[in-house]
PDB file of C-alpha atoms in Angstrom:
ATOM      1  CA  MET A 331     -15.624   2.892  21.504  1.00  0.00           C
ATOM      2  CA  LYS A 332     -12.203   1.310  21.684  1.00  0.00           C
ATOM      3  CA  ALA A 333      -9.846   3.025  19.406  1.00  0.00           C
ATOM      4  CA  VAL A 334      -5.930   3.056  18.740  1.00  0.00           C
ATOM      5  CA  LEU A 335      -5.263   6.657  20.135  1.00  0.00           C
ATOM      6  CA  VAL A 336      -2.262   8.393  19.253  1.00  0.00           C
ATOM      7  CA  ARG A 337      -1.925  10.908  22.235  1.00  0.00           C
ATOM      8  CA  HIS A 338       1.498  12.162  21.469  1.00  0.00           C
ATOM      9  CA  LEU A 339       4.450  11.419  18.830  1.00  0.00           C
ATOM     10  CA  SER A 340       6.982   9.034  19.482  1.00  0.00           C
ATOM     11  CA  PRO A 341       9.699   6.932  18.027  1.00  0.00           C
ATOM     12  CA  ASP A 342       8.708   3.861  19.926  1.00  0.00           C
ATOM     13  CA  LEU A 343       4.898   3.754  20.167  1.00  0.00           C
ATOM     14  CA  SER A 344       4.915   5.031  23.759  1.00  0.00           C
ATOM     15  CA  GLY A 345       2.469   7.762  22.660  1.00  0.00           C
ATOM     16  CA  VAL A 346       0.189   5.389  21.455  1.00  0.00           C
ATOM     17  CA  GLU A 347      -2.658   3.445  23.342  1.00  0.00           C
ATOM     18  CA  LEU A 348      -5.899   1.335  23.091  1.00  0.00           C
ATOM     19  CA  ALA A 349      -8.358   3.902  24.607  1.00  0.00           C
ATOM     20  CA  GLU A 350     -11.827   4.135  25.381  1.00  0.00           C
ATOM     21  CA  ILE A 351     -13.246   7.392  23.533  1.00  0.00           C
ATOM     22  CA  GLU A 352     -16.603   8.976  22.339  1.00  0.00           C
ATOM     23  CA  ARG A 353     -18.086   6.786  19.379  1.00  0.00           C
ATOM     24  CA  SER A 354     -17.246   8.583  15.907  1.00  0.00           C
ATOM     25  CA  GLN A 355     -19.785  11.024  14.574  1.00  0.00           C
ATOM     26  CA  GLY A 356     -20.186  12.020  10.982  1.00  0.00           C
ATOM     27  CA  ASP A 357     -22.309  11.504   7.686  1.00  0.00           C
ATOM     28  CA  ILE A 358     -22.084   7.811   7.567  1.00  0.00           C
ATOM     29  CA  LEU A 359     -21.548   5.408  10.697  1.00  0.00           C
ATOM     30  CA  ILE A 360     -19.673   2.161  10.138  1.00  0.00           C
ATOM     31  CA  ARG A 361     -19.148  -0.576  12.802  1.00  0.00           C
ATOM     32  CA  VAL A 362     -15.503  -1.605  11.576  1.00  0.00           C
ATOM     33  CA  ARG A 363     -15.035  -5.326  11.131  1.00  0.00           C
ATOM     34  CA  ALA A 364     -11.523  -4.980   9.591  1.00  0.00           C
ATOM     35  CA  ALA A 365      -8.834  -2.270   9.389  1.00  0.00           C
ATOM     36  CA  SER A 366      -5.575  -2.823   7.233  1.00  0.00           C
ATOM     37  CA  LEU A 367      -2.359  -1.596   8.682  1.00  0.00           C
ATOM     38  CA  ASN A 368      -0.253   0.448   6.266  1.00  0.00           C
ATOM     39  CA  TYR A 369       3.264   1.960   6.550  1.00  0.00           C
ATOM     40  CA  PRO A 370       2.264   5.382   6.720  1.00  0.00           C
ATOM     41  CA  ASP A 371       0.137   4.448   9.859  1.00  0.00           C
ATOM     42  CA  LEU A 372       3.230   3.504  11.695  1.00  0.00           C
ATOM     43  CA  LEU A 373       5.196   6.638  10.465  1.00  0.00           C
ATOM     44  CA  MET A 374       2.378   8.925  11.483  1.00  0.00           C
ATOM     45  CA  THR A 375       2.807   7.826  15.136  1.00  0.00           C
ATOM     46  CA  GLN A 376       6.415   8.872  14.617  1.00  0.00           C
ATOM     47  CA  GLY A 377       5.366  12.140  12.735  1.00  0.00           C
ATOM     48  CA  LYS A 378       7.727  11.196   9.909  1.00  0.00           C
ATOM     49  CA  TYR A 379       4.814  11.076   7.061  1.00  0.00           C
ATOM     50  CA  GLN A 380       3.944  13.905   4.792  1.00  0.00           C
ATOM     51  CA  PHE A 381       0.545  14.176   6.469  1.00  0.00           C
ATOM     52  CA  LYS A 382       0.850  15.152   9.997  1.00  0.00           C
ATOM     53  CA  PRO A 383      -2.511  15.061  11.944  1.00  0.00           C
ATOM     54  CA  ASP A 384      -2.976  16.986  15.009  1.00  0.00           C
ATOM     55  CA  VAL A 385      -2.718  15.134  18.101  1.00  0.00           C
ATOM     56  CA  PRO A 386      -4.533  13.087  19.574  1.00  0.00           C
ATOM     57  CA  PHE A 387      -5.872  11.225  16.723  1.00  0.00           C
ATOM     58  CA  VAL A 388      -7.155   7.636  15.997  1.00  0.00           C
ATOM     59  CA  SER A 389      -4.812   5.859  13.765  1.00  0.00           C
ATOM     60  CA  GLY A 390      -5.605   3.882  10.833  1.00  0.00           C
ATOM     61  CA  LEU A 391      -6.117   4.601   6.927  1.00  0.00           C
ATOM     62  CA  GLU A 392      -8.466   2.149   5.790  1.00  0.00           C
ATOM     63  CA  MET A 393     -11.429  -0.358   7.031  1.00  0.00           C
ATOM     64  CA  ALA A 394     -14.141  -2.508   6.137  1.00  0.00           C
ATOM     65  CA  GLY A 395     -17.506  -2.803   7.794  1.00  0.00           C
ATOM     66  CA  GLU A 396     -21.209  -2.632   7.805  1.00  0.00           C
ATOM     67  CA  VAL A 397     -23.275   0.666   7.531  1.00  0.00           C
ATOM     68  CA  VAL A 398     -24.876   1.511  11.029  1.00  0.00           C
ATOM     69  CA  GLU A 399     -26.383   4.945  10.199  1.00  0.00           C
ATOM     70  CA  ALA A 400     -26.634   6.837   6.741  1.00  0.00           C
ATOM     71  CA  PRO A 401     -28.644   9.867   5.760  1.00  0.00           C
ATOM     72  CA  GLU A 402     -31.191   9.737   2.962  1.00  0.00           C
ATOM     73  CA  GLY A 403     -29.664  10.355  -0.355  1.00  0.00           C
ATOM     74  CA  SER A 404     -26.191   9.164   0.443  1.00  0.00           C
ATOM     75  CA  GLY A 405     -26.419   5.910  -1.476  1.00  0.00           C
ATOM     76  CA  PHE A 406     -25.896   3.825   1.494  1.00  0.00           C
ATOM     77  CA  LYS A 407     -28.425   2.269   3.759  1.00  0.00           C
ATOM     78  CA  PRO A 408     -27.865   0.279   7.145  1.00  0.00           C
ATOM     79  CA  GLY A 409     -26.531  -3.242   6.596  1.00  0.00           C
ATOM     80  CA  ASP A 410     -24.408  -2.350   3.513  1.00  0.00           C
ATOM     81  CA  LYS A 411     -21.124  -3.722   3.506  1.00  0.00           C
ATOM     82  CA  VAL A 412     -18.512  -0.991   2.601  1.00  0.00           C
ATOM     83  CA  ARG A 413     -14.668  -0.497   2.450  1.00  0.00           C
ATOM     84  CA  GLY A 414     -12.934   2.928   2.400  1.00  0.00           C
ATOM     85  CA  GLY A 415     -11.231   5.284   4.839  1.00  0.00           C
ATOM     86  CA  ALA A 416      -9.472   8.460   5.381  1.00  0.00           C
ATOM     87  CA  LYS A 417      -5.914   9.634   6.561  1.00  0.00           C
ATOM     88  CA  THR A 418      -7.121   8.509  10.196  1.00  0.00           C
ATOM     89  CA  GLY A 419      -9.570   6.795  12.068  1.00  0.00           C
ATOM     90  CA  ALA A 420      -9.713   3.094  11.002  1.00  0.00           C
ATOM     91  CA  PHE A 421      -8.422   1.443  13.907  1.00  0.00           C
ATOM     92  CA  ALA A 422     -11.500   1.704  15.896  1.00  0.00           C
ATOM     93  CA  GLU A 423     -14.698  -0.045  16.705  1.00  0.00           C
ATOM     94  CA  TYR A 424     -16.681   2.407  14.612  1.00  0.00           C
ATOM     95  CA  ALA A 425     -15.679   5.072  12.016  1.00  0.00           C
ATOM     96  CA  ALA A 426     -17.568   7.835  10.387  1.00  0.00           C
ATOM     97  CA  LEU A 427     -16.912   8.974   6.986  1.00  0.00           C
ATOM     98  CA  PRO A 428     -18.591  10.735   3.976  1.00  0.00           C
ATOM     99  CA  ALA A 429     -20.262   8.956   1.332  1.00  0.00           C
ATOM    100  CA  ALA A 430     -17.552   9.924  -1.029  1.00  0.00           C
ATOM    101  CA  SER A 431     -14.963   7.986   0.992  1.00  0.00           C
ATOM    102  CA  LEU A 432     -16.859   4.758   0.903  1.00  0.00           C
ATOM    103  CA  ARG A 433     -17.358   1.923  -1.805  1.00  0.00           C
ATOM    104  CA  THR A 434     -19.621  -1.239  -1.582  1.00  0.00           C
ATOM    105  CA  ILE A 435     -17.335  -4.383  -1.188  1.00  0.00           C
ATOM    106  CA  PRO A 436     -17.081  -6.448  -4.362  1.00  0.00           C
ATOM    107  CA  ALA A 437     -18.815  -9.735  -4.430  1.00  0.00           C
ATOM    108  CA  GLY A 438     -16.438 -12.469  -3.090  1.00  0.00           C
ATOM    109  CA  LEU A 439     -14.325 -10.487  -0.845  1.00  0.00           C
ATOM    110  CA  ASP A 440     -14.602 -10.940   2.838  1.00  0.00           C
ATOM    111  CA  PHE A 441     -14.102  -7.872   5.200  1.00  0.00           C
ATOM    112  CA  ALA A 442     -10.519  -8.495   5.753  1.00  0.00           C
ATOM    113  CA  SER A 443      -9.587  -8.590   1.862  1.00  0.00           C
ATOM    114  CA  ALA A 444     -11.772  -5.767   1.318  1.00  0.00           C
ATOM    115  CA  ALA A 445     -10.043  -3.692   3.970  1.00  0.00           C
ATOM    116  CA  ALA A 446      -6.536  -4.769   2.517  1.00  0.00           C
ATOM    117  CA  MET A 447      -7.510  -3.743  -1.085  1.00  0.00           C
ATOM    118  CA  GLY A 448      -7.643   0.074  -0.922  1.00  0.00           C
ATOM    119  CA  ALA A 449      -4.344   1.798  -0.380  1.00  0.00           C
ATOM    120  CA  ALA A 450      -2.126  -0.720  -1.634  1.00  0.00           C
ATOM    121  CA  TYR A 451      -3.952  -1.699  -4.979  1.00  0.00           C
ATOM    122  CA  GLN A 452      -4.668   2.032  -5.740  1.00  0.00           C
ATOM    123  CA  THR A 453      -0.912   2.818  -5.277  1.00  0.00           C
ATOM    124  CA  ALA A 454      -0.149  -0.081  -7.520  1.00  0.00           C
ATOM    125  CA  TYR A 455      -2.798   0.851 -10.030  1.00  0.00           C
ATOM    126  CA  VAL A 456      -1.970   4.565 -10.115  1.00  0.00           C
ATOM    127  CA  ALA A 457       1.825   4.011 -10.427  1.00  0.00           C
ATOM    128  CA  LEU A 458       1.960   0.965 -12.887  1.00  0.00           C
ATOM    129  CA  VAL A 459      -1.205   1.801 -15.049  1.00  0.00           C
ATOM    130  CA  GLU A 460      -1.776   5.270 -14.837  1.00  0.00           C
ATOM    131  CA  ILE A 461       1.627   6.851 -14.846  1.00  0.00           C
ATOM    132  CA  GLY A 462       3.633   3.839 -15.919  1.00  0.00           C
ATOM    133  CA  GLY A 463       1.433   3.100 -18.955  1.00  0.00           C
ATOM    134  CA  LEU A 464       1.856  -0.657 -18.113  1.00  0.00           C
ATOM    135  CA  ARG A 465       1.372  -2.956 -21.234  1.00  0.00           C
ATOM    136  CA  ALA A 466       1.126  -6.633 -21.525  1.00  0.00           C
ATOM    137  CA  GLY A 467       4.581  -8.166 -22.231  1.00  0.00           C
ATOM    138  CA  GLN A 468       6.417  -5.350 -20.425  1.00  0.00           C
ATOM    139  CA  THR A 469       8.960  -6.089 -17.530  1.00  0.00           C
ATOM    140  CA  VAL A 470       8.285  -4.795 -14.056  1.00  0.00           C
ATOM    141  CA  LEU A 471      10.719  -4.933 -11.201  1.00  0.00           C
ATOM    142  CA  VAL A 472       8.992  -4.382  -8.092  1.00  0.00           C
ATOM    143  CA  HIS A 473      10.974  -3.489  -5.115  1.00  0.00           C
ATOM    144  CA  GLY A 474       9.511  -4.270  -1.524  1.00  0.00           C
ATOM    145  CA  ALA A 475       7.883  -7.030  -3.059  1.00  0.00           C
ATOM    146  CA  SER A 476       7.026  -8.773   0.265  1.00  0.00           C
ATOM    147  CA  GLY A 477       5.150  -5.794   1.794  1.00  0.00           C
ATOM    148  CA  GLY A 478       1.415  -4.910   1.291  1.00  0.00           C
ATOM    149  CA  VAL A 479       2.008  -2.395  -1.674  1.00  0.00           C
ATOM    150  CA  GLY A 480       4.735  -4.232  -3.353  1.00  0.00           C
ATOM    151  CA  LEU A 481       2.733  -7.634  -3.158  1.00  0.00           C
ATOM    152  CA  ALA A 482      -0.197  -5.605  -4.641  1.00  0.00           C
ATOM    153  CA  ALA A 483       1.946  -4.412  -7.427  1.00  0.00           C
ATOM    154  CA  CYS A 484       3.363  -7.746  -8.103  1.00  0.00           C
ATOM    155  CA  ASP A 485      -0.372  -9.180  -8.260  1.00  0.00           C
ATOM    156  CA  LEU A 486      -1.626  -6.283 -10.462  1.00  0.00           C
ATOM    157  CA  ALA A 487       1.260  -6.505 -12.999  1.00  0.00           C
ATOM    158  CA  ARG A 488       0.873 -10.086 -13.395  1.00  0.00           C
ATOM    159  CA  ALA A 489      -3.047  -9.952 -13.841  1.00  0.00           C
ATOM    160  CA  MET A 490      -2.162  -7.083 -16.500  1.00  0.00           C
ATOM    161  CA  GLY A 491       0.040  -9.471 -18.366  1.00  0.00           C
ATOM    162  CA  ALA A 492       3.544  -8.309 -17.321  1.00  0.00           C
ATOM    163  CA  GLN A 493       6.608 -10.134 -16.760  1.00  0.00           C
ATOM    164  CA  VAL A 494       7.313  -9.580 -12.969  1.00  0.00           C
ATOM    165  CA  ILE A 495      10.388  -9.426 -11.183  1.00  0.00           C
ATOM    166  CA  ALA A 496       9.885  -9.388  -7.436  1.00  0.00           C
ATOM    167  CA  ALA A 497      12.666  -7.997  -5.243  1.00  0.00           C
ATOM    168  CA  THR A 498      13.261  -8.192  -1.479  1.00  0.00           C
ATOM    169  CA  HIS A 499      16.161  -7.481   0.923  1.00  0.00           C
ATOM    170  CA  ARG A 500      15.300 -10.653   2.800  1.00  0.00           C
ATOM    171  CA  ALA A 501      16.605 -13.665   1.288  1.00  0.00           C
ATOM    172  CA  ASP A 502      14.583 -15.520   3.999  1.00  0.00           C
ATOM    173  CA  LYS A 503      11.314 -14.172   2.115  1.00  0.00           C
ATOM    174  CA  LEU A 504      12.166 -15.340  -1.505  1.00  0.00           C
ATOM    175  CA  GLU A 505      10.439 -18.738  -1.101  1.00  0.00           C
ATOM    176  CA  GLN A 506       7.538 -17.178   0.105  1.00  0.00           C
ATOM    177  CA  LEU A 507       7.504 -14.601  -2.746  1.00  0.00           C
ATOM    178  CA  HIS A 508       7.739 -17.424  -5.247  1.00  0.00           C
ATOM    179  CA  THR A 509       4.715 -18.922  -3.749  1.00  0.00           C
ATOM    180  CA  ILE A 510       2.621 -16.028  -2.929  1.00  0.00           C
ATOM    181  CA  ALA A 511       3.541 -13.303  -5.680  1.00  0.00           C
ATOM    182  CA  LYS A 512       3.856 -15.855  -8.356  1.00  0.00           C
ATOM    183  CA  PRO A 513       6.620 -13.758 -10.239  1.00  0.00           C
ATOM    184  CA  HIS A 514       8.677 -14.775 -13.194  1.00  0.00           C
ATOM    185  CA  ALA A 515      11.646 -14.426 -10.945  1.00  0.00           C
ATOM    186  CA  ALA A 516      12.393 -13.130  -7.412  1.00  0.00           C
ATOM    187  CA  ILE A 517      15.660 -11.637  -6.426  1.00  0.00           C
ATOM    188  CA  CYS A 518      17.633 -10.006  -3.489  1.00  0.00           C
ATOM    189  CA  ASN A 519      17.734  -6.267  -3.916  1.00  0.00           C
ATOM    190  CA  THR A 520      21.177  -5.862  -2.158  1.00  0.00           C
ATOM    191  CA  GLY A 521      24.566  -4.931  -3.608  1.00  0.00           C
ATOM    192  CA  ARG A 522      24.800  -4.924  -7.217  1.00  0.00           C
ATOM    193  CA  PHE A 523      21.531  -6.696  -8.555  1.00  0.00           C
ATOM    194  CA  ARG A 524      21.523  -5.355 -11.929  1.00  0.00           C
ATOM    195  CA  GLU A 525      23.319  -8.133 -13.221  1.00  0.00           C
ATOM    196  CA  ASP A 526      20.676 -10.332 -11.985  1.00  0.00           C
ATOM    197  CA  VAL A 527      18.008  -8.209 -13.552  1.00  0.00           C
ATOM    198  CA  ALA A 528      20.122  -8.313 -16.802  1.00  0.00           C
ATOM    199  CA  GLU A 529      20.423 -12.026 -16.915  1.00  0.00           C
ATOM    200  CA  ILE A 530      16.847 -12.532 -16.270  1.00  0.00           C
ATOM    201  CA  THR A 531      15.623 -10.145 -19.042  1.00  0.00           C
ATOM    202  CA  ASP A 532      18.348 -11.422 -21.570  1.00  0.00           C
ATOM    203  CA  GLY A 533      19.831  -7.990 -21.308  1.00  0.00           C
ATOM    204  CA  HIS A 534      16.565  -5.919 -22.018  1.00  0.00           C
ATOM    205  CA  LEU A 535      16.331  -4.877 -18.417  1.00  0.00           C
ATOM    206  CA  CYS A 536      12.900  -3.321 -16.974  1.00  0.00           C
ATOM    207  CA  ASP A 537      10.313  -1.198 -18.562  1.00  0.00           C
ATOM    208  CA  LEU A 538       9.004  -0.093 -15.254  1.00  0.00           C
ATOM    209  CA  VAL A 539      10.625  -0.095 -11.989  1.00  0.00           C
ATOM    210  CA  PHE A 540       8.379   0.194  -8.656  1.00  0.00           C
ATOM    211  CA  ASP A 541      10.368   1.610  -5.936  1.00  0.00           C
ATOM    212  CA  PRO A 542       9.012   2.324  -2.417  1.00  0.00           C
ATOM    213  CA  ILE A 543      12.447   1.722  -0.885  1.00  0.00           C
ATOM    214  CA  GLY A 544      14.638   4.507  -1.977  1.00  0.00           C
ATOM    215  CA  GLY A 545      18.318   4.763  -0.750  1.00  0.00           C
ATOM    216  CA  ASP A 546      20.773   2.166  -2.286  1.00  0.00           C
ATOM    217  CA  VAL A 547      18.112   0.401  -3.882  1.00  0.00           C
ATOM    218  CA  PHE A 548      16.924   3.403  -5.968  1.00  0.00           C
ATOM    219  CA  ASP A 549      20.656   3.879  -6.785  1.00  0.00           C
ATOM    220  CA  GLU A 550      20.975   0.553  -8.245  1.00  0.00           C
ATOM    221  CA  SER A 551      17.550   0.778  -9.858  1.00  0.00           C
ATOM    222  CA  THR A 552      18.970   3.626 -12.213  1.00  0.00           C
ATOM    223  CA  ARG A 553      21.135   0.708 -13.898  1.00  0.00           C
ATOM    224  CA  CYS A 554      18.091  -1.493 -14.244  1.00  0.00           C
ATOM    225  CA  VAL A 555      15.479   0.707 -16.312  1.00  0.00           C
ATOM    226  CA  THR A 556      15.546  -0.079 -20.076  1.00  0.00           C
ATOM    227  CA  PHE A 557      15.698   3.070 -22.667  1.00  0.00           C
ATOM    228  CA  GLY A 558      12.372   4.576 -22.697  1.00  0.00           C
ATOM    229  CA  GLY A 559      11.477   2.854 -19.421  1.00  0.00           C
ATOM    230  CA  LYS A 560      10.277   4.670 -16.070  1.00  0.00           C
ATOM    231  CA  LEU A 561      11.408   4.542 -12.378  1.00  0.00           C
ATOM    232  CA  LEU A 562       8.594   4.881 -10.274  1.00  0.00           C
ATOM    233  CA  VAL A 563       9.212   6.677  -7.075  1.00  0.00           C
ATOM    234  CA  ILE A 564       6.653   5.458  -4.279  1.00  0.00           C
ATOM    235  CA  GLY A 565       8.432   6.137  -0.849  1.00  0.00           C
ATOM    236  CA  PHE A 566      11.536   5.854   0.970  1.00  0.00           C
ATOM    237  CA  VAL A 567      11.134   2.865   3.427  1.00  0.00           C
ATOM    238  CA  SER A 568      14.957   2.687   3.609  1.00  0.00           C
ATOM    239  CA  GLY A 569      15.195   6.265   5.269  1.00  0.00           C
ATOM    240  CA  ARG A 570      17.274   7.865   2.845  1.00  0.00           C
ATOM    241  CA  ILE A 571      16.168   9.957   0.241  1.00  0.00           C
ATOM    242  CA  PRO A 572      18.286   9.480  -2.874  1.00  0.00           C
ATOM    243  CA  GLU A 573      19.416  12.055  -5.505  1.00  0.00           C
ATOM    244  CA  ILE A 574      20.454  11.631  -9.076  1.00  0.00           C
ATOM    245  CA  ALA A 575      22.448  13.482 -11.488  1.00  0.00           C
ATOM    246  CA  VAL A 576      20.207  14.311 -14.438  1.00  0.00           C
ATOM    247  CA  ASN A 577      22.544  13.087 -16.872  1.00  0.00           C
ATOM    248  CA  ILE A 578      21.851   9.460 -16.059  1.00  0.00           C
ATOM    249  CA  PRO A 579      18.201   9.572 -17.340  1.00  0.00           C
ATOM    250  CA  LEU A 580      19.361  11.816 -19.996  1.00  0.00           C
ATOM    251  CA  ILE A 581      21.855   9.527 -21.337  1.00  0.00           C
ATOM    252  CA  LYS A 582      19.868   6.129 -20.475  1.00  0.00           C
ATOM    253  CA  GLY A 583      16.573   7.634 -21.914  1.00  0.00           C
ATOM    254  CA  PHE A 584      14.280   6.976 -19.054  1.00  0.00           C
ATOM    255  CA  SER A 585      11.937   9.043 -16.776  1.00  0.00           C
ATOM    256  CA  VAL A 586      12.174   9.362 -12.886  1.00  0.00           C
ATOM    257  CA  VAL A 587       8.391   9.879 -11.882  1.00  0.00           C
ATOM    258  CA  GLY A 588       7.000  10.525  -8.478  1.00  0.00           C
ATOM    259  CA  VAL A 589       3.781   8.883  -7.615  1.00  0.00           C
ATOM    260  CA  ARG A 590       1.175  10.177  -4.690  1.00  0.00           C
ATOM    261  CA  ALA A 591      -1.536   7.772  -5.278  1.00  0.00           C
ATOM    262  CA  GLY A 592      -4.005   9.416  -2.957  1.00  0.00           C
ATOM    263  CA  GLU A 593      -3.197  13.136  -4.044  1.00  0.00           C
ATOM    264  CA  TYR A 594      -3.801  11.681  -7.595  1.00  0.00           C
ATOM    265  CA  ALA A 595      -7.231  10.365  -6.878  1.00  0.00           C
ATOM    266  CA  ARG A 596      -7.998  13.899  -5.180  1.00  0.00           C
ATOM    267  CA  ARG A 597      -6.628  16.106  -7.953  1.00  0.00           C
ATOM    268  CA  PHE A 598      -8.353  14.038 -10.592  1.00  0.00           C
ATOM    269  CA  PRO A 599     -11.673  12.471  -9.025  1.00  0.00           C
ATOM    270  CA  ASP A 600     -13.045  11.236 -12.205  1.00  0.00           C
ATOM    271  CA  ARG A 601      -9.761   9.259 -12.619  1.00  0.00           C
ATOM    272  CA  GLY A 602      -9.723   8.186  -8.928  1.00  0.00           C
ATOM    273  CA  ALA A 603     -13.346   6.708  -9.612  1.00  0.00           C
ATOM    274  CA  ARG A 604     -12.457   4.958 -12.820  1.00  0.00           C
ATOM    275  CA  ILE A 605      -9.372   3.529 -10.916  1.00  0.00           C
ATOM    276  CA  ALA A 606     -11.502   2.339  -7.970  1.00  0.00           C
ATOM    277  CA  ASP A 607     -14.000   0.750 -10.423  1.00  0.00           C
ATOM    278  CA  ALA A 608     -11.259  -1.029 -12.259  1.00  0.00           C
ATOM    279  CA  ILE A 609      -9.633  -2.272  -9.018  1.00  0.00           C
ATOM    280  CA  ASP A 610     -13.053  -3.742  -8.169  1.00  0.00           C
ATOM    281  CA  ARG A 611     -13.724  -5.167 -11.255  1.00  0.00           C
ATOM    282  CA  LEU A 612     -10.379  -7.023 -11.200  1.00  0.00           C
ATOM    283  CA  ALA A 613     -11.171  -8.239  -7.739  1.00  0.00           C
ATOM    284  CA  GLN A 614     -14.818  -9.619  -8.983  1.00  0.00           C
ATOM    285  CA  GLU A 615     -13.045 -11.326 -11.651  1.00  0.00           C
ATOM    286  CA  GLY A 616     -10.628 -12.917  -9.148  1.00  0.00           C
ATOM    287  CA  ARG A 617      -7.601 -11.533 -11.081  1.00  0.00           C
ATOM    288  CA  ILE A 618      -6.252 -10.006  -8.061  1.00  0.00           C
ATOM    289  CA  VAL A 619      -6.462 -11.322  -4.510  1.00  0.00           C
ATOM    290  CA  PRO A 620      -4.785  -9.327  -1.411  1.00  0.00           C
ATOM    291  CA  HIS A 621      -2.649 -11.655   0.390  1.00  0.00           C
ATOM    292  CA  ILE A 622      -3.470 -11.474   4.327  1.00  0.00           C
ATOM    293  CA  ASP A 623      -0.155 -12.368   6.184  1.00  0.00           C
ATOM    294  CA  ARG A 624      -2.405 -12.330   9.723  1.00  0.00           C
ATOM    295  CA  ARG A 625      -5.269 -11.084  11.311  1.00  0.00           C
ATOM    296  CA  LEU A 626      -5.110  -9.750  15.101  1.00  0.00           C
ATOM    297  CA  PRO A 627      -7.584  -8.378  17.469  1.00  0.00           C
ATOM    298  CA  LEU A 628      -7.718  -4.605  17.933  1.00  0.00           C
ATOM    299  CA  THR A 629      -6.219  -5.327  21.400  1.00  0.00           C
ATOM    300  CA  SER A 630      -3.116  -6.637  19.784  1.00  0.00           C
ATOM    301  CA  TRP A 631      -2.583  -3.403  17.862  1.00  0.00           C
ATOM    302  CA  ARG A 632       0.890  -3.029  19.298  1.00  0.00           C
ATOM    303  CA  GLU A 633       2.084  -6.535  18.266  1.00  0.00           C
ATOM    304  CA  ALA A 634       0.641  -5.415  14.789  1.00  0.00           C
ATOM    305  CA  PHE A 635       2.682  -2.295  14.616  1.00  0.00           C
ATOM    306  CA  GLU A 636       5.848  -3.836  15.981  1.00  0.00           C
ATOM    307  CA  THR A 637       5.710  -6.823  13.496  1.00  0.00           C
ATOM    308  CA  MET A 638       5.523  -4.290  10.637  1.00  0.00           C
ATOM    309  CA  GLN A 639       8.307  -2.424  11.987  1.00  0.00           C
ATOM    310  CA  ARG A 640      10.495  -5.345  12.097  1.00  0.00           C
ATOM    311  CA  GLY A 641       9.623  -6.164   8.567  1.00  0.00           C
ATOM    312  CA  GLU A 642       8.009  -9.654   9.205  1.00  0.00           C
ATOM    313  CA  ILE A 643       5.152  -9.199   7.340  1.00  0.00           C
ATOM    314  CA  VAL A 644       4.534 -10.697   3.757  1.00  0.00           C
ATOM    315  CA  GLY A 645       1.233  -8.893   2.363  1.00  0.00           C
ATOM    316  CA  LYS A 646      -0.995  -7.494   4.695  1.00  0.00           C
ATOM    317  CA  LEU A 647      -1.861  -7.212   8.393  1.00  0.00           C
ATOM    318  CA  VAL A 648      -5.279  -6.719   9.368  1.00  0.00           C
ATOM    319  CA  LEU A 649      -6.875  -5.653  12.684  1.00  0.00           C
ATOM    320  CA  GLU A 650     -10.315  -6.908  13.680  1.00  0.00           C
ATOM    321  CA  PRO A 651     -12.037  -4.981  16.258  1.00  0.00           C
TER     322      PRO A 651
END
């Protein structure tokens, strides 16, 4: 089968290639129809993600496709349309996964949307609902709002009845954000954006801040959380891991909470299953819909990775083997 194979780690994708390798083996064999690109996929080619698989490995966190082979008692049969994934292996013509890593695709979702649903919406749900305790009427500031995870957070928060402020460092993406994310407001999160947040919220500031960026954005976000609010740490796309003097959350009465959605589901499998059910239900009801920026063939994997690296994507990019 053809697969995006990481032969060695490199800063410029020089260690990655589309290769012909042996077909995957495992509990359930899936013919991959769509695979969603995530920022950790890019980081893993560079050895910069917290999970560091041994090389060589097939890239790709999540996919959707059709079951080709499944053992009796697995709960799946050939022809079933499923979505799921692991930390690697999705960017290939076939993937082999255990039953616990798969879910039936919700009615109304095509393969591309199903592939784009998993990691982004799981992260958003764990952060905003499970850890953040999001309630209708609260105000949520979402950084990195044009990315797949950020856009999912906007979509989910809006579906839960929150007032959403979508933030990006790209002024040229603001109009797209207004159209796609449909937030209450959209801002540039460069410089001193606290004043913009204060004006939008009439001085209340934000109950929750969703931050996958880190760096200067985190620093300024500490000024944007209301008393009793939460600053949710998702990641550090900016490249700088920020620090905070603990007197700041003490005086301002807010919490700084780390979010590892995948680890959360692994440590609390019952909660993980409930979260997945909730996301599927929202999708079936049409209350959340992943935005697909573009679909590319598997042969265009390099274009996909480089497009993500340049920050040109609004929503999700999907590879179709």
